[in-house]
Short mmCIF file of C-alpha atoms in Angstrom, two decimals:
data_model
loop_
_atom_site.label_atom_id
_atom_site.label_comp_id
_atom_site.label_asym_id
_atom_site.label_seq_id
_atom_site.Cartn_x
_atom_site.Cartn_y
_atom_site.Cartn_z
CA UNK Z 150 91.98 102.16 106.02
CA UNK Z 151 92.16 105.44 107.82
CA UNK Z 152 95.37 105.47 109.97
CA UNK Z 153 94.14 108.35 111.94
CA UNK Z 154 90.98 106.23 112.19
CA UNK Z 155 90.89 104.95 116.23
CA UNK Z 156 90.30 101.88 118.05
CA UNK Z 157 88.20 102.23 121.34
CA UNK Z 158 89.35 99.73 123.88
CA UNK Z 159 87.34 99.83 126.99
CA UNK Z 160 86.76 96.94 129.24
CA UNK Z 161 86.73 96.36 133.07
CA UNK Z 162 90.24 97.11 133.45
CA UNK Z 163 91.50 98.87 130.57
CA UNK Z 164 89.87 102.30 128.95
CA UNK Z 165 92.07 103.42 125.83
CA UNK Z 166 91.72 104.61 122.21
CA UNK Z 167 94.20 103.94 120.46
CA UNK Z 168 95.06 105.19 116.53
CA UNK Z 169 95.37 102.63 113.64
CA UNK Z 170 98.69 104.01 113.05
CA UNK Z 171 100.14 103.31 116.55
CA UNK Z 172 98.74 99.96 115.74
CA UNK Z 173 100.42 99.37 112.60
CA UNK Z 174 103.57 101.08 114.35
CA UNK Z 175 103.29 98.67 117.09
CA UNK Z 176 102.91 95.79 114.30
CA UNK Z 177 105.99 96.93 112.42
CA UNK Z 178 108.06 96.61 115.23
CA UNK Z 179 107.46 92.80 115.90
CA UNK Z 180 107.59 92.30 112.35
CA UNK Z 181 111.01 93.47 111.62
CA UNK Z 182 112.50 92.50 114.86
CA UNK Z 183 111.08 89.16 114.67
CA UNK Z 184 110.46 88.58 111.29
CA UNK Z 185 108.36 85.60 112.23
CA UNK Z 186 105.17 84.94 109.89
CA UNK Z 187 102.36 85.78 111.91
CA UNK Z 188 101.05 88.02 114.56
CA UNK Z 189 100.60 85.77 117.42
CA UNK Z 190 104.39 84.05 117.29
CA UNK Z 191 106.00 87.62 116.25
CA UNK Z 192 104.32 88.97 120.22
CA UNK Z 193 105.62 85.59 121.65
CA UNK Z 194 109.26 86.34 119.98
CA UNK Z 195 109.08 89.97 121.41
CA UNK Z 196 109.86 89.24 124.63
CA UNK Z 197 112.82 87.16 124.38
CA UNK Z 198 114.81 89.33 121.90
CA UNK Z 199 115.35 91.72 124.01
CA UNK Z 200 112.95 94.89 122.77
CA UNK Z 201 114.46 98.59 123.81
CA UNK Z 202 111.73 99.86 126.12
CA UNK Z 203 110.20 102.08 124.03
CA UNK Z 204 109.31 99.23 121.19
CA UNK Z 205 108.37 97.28 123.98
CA UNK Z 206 105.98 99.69 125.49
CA UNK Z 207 104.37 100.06 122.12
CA UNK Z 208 104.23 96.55 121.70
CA UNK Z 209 102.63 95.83 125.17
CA UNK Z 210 100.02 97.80 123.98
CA UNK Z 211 99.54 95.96 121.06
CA UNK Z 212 99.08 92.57 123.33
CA UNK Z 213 96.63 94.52 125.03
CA UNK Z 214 94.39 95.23 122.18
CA UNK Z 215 94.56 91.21 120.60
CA UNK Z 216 93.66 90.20 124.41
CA UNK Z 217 90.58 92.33 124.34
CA UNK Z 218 89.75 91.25 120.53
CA UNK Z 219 89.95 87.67 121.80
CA UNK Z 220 88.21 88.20 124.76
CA UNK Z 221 85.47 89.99 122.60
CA UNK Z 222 85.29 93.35 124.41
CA UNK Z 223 86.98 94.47 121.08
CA UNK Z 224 85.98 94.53 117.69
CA UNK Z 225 88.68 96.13 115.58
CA UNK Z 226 88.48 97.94 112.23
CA UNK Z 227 90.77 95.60 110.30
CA UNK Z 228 91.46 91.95 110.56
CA UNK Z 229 94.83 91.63 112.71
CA UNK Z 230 96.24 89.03 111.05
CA UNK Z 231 95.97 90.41 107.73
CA UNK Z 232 97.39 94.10 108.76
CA UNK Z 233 100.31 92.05 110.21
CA UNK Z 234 100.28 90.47 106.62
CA UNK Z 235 100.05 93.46 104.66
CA UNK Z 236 103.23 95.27 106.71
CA UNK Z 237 105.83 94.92 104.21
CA UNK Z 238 109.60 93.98 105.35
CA UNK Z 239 112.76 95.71 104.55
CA UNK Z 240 115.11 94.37 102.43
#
């Protein structure tokens, strides 16, 4: 997995490429603030912890991408779920 390697999200609405690495970034983020155990509850937690605005811009785009993978103008690189997996916590 190339983290320079970039998603291409382009749809009716939204036109974006976006690098795995702002992805995983993005991922982090929920993961340590929320700590929850997968992908889809950690976005859910997001916005009622109270993100600084800079996490929560990355993380908005992060919700963009996983609405255009389940809408199927998106087919991503990686398996979501298991990148969110893979992003190891701090102690």
């Amino acid at each position: 997995m190339d983290p320079n390697e970039e998603i291409v999200v382009r749809n009716t609405y939204v036109n974006l490429k976006l690098r795995l690495s702002e992805i995983m970034e993005a991922i982090r983020i929920v993961k340590e603030r929320t700590r929850a155990n997968n992908i889809a509850t950690a976005i859910e937690l997001s916005f009622h912890i109270g993100l600084p605005r800079q996490e929560m811009e990355k993380v908005s785009v992060l919700i963009t991408l996983i609405r255009c993978i389940k809408d199927g103008s998106v087919v991503p690189p990686v398996d979501m779920d298991k990148l969110y997996a893979s992003i190891a916590l701090p102690p």
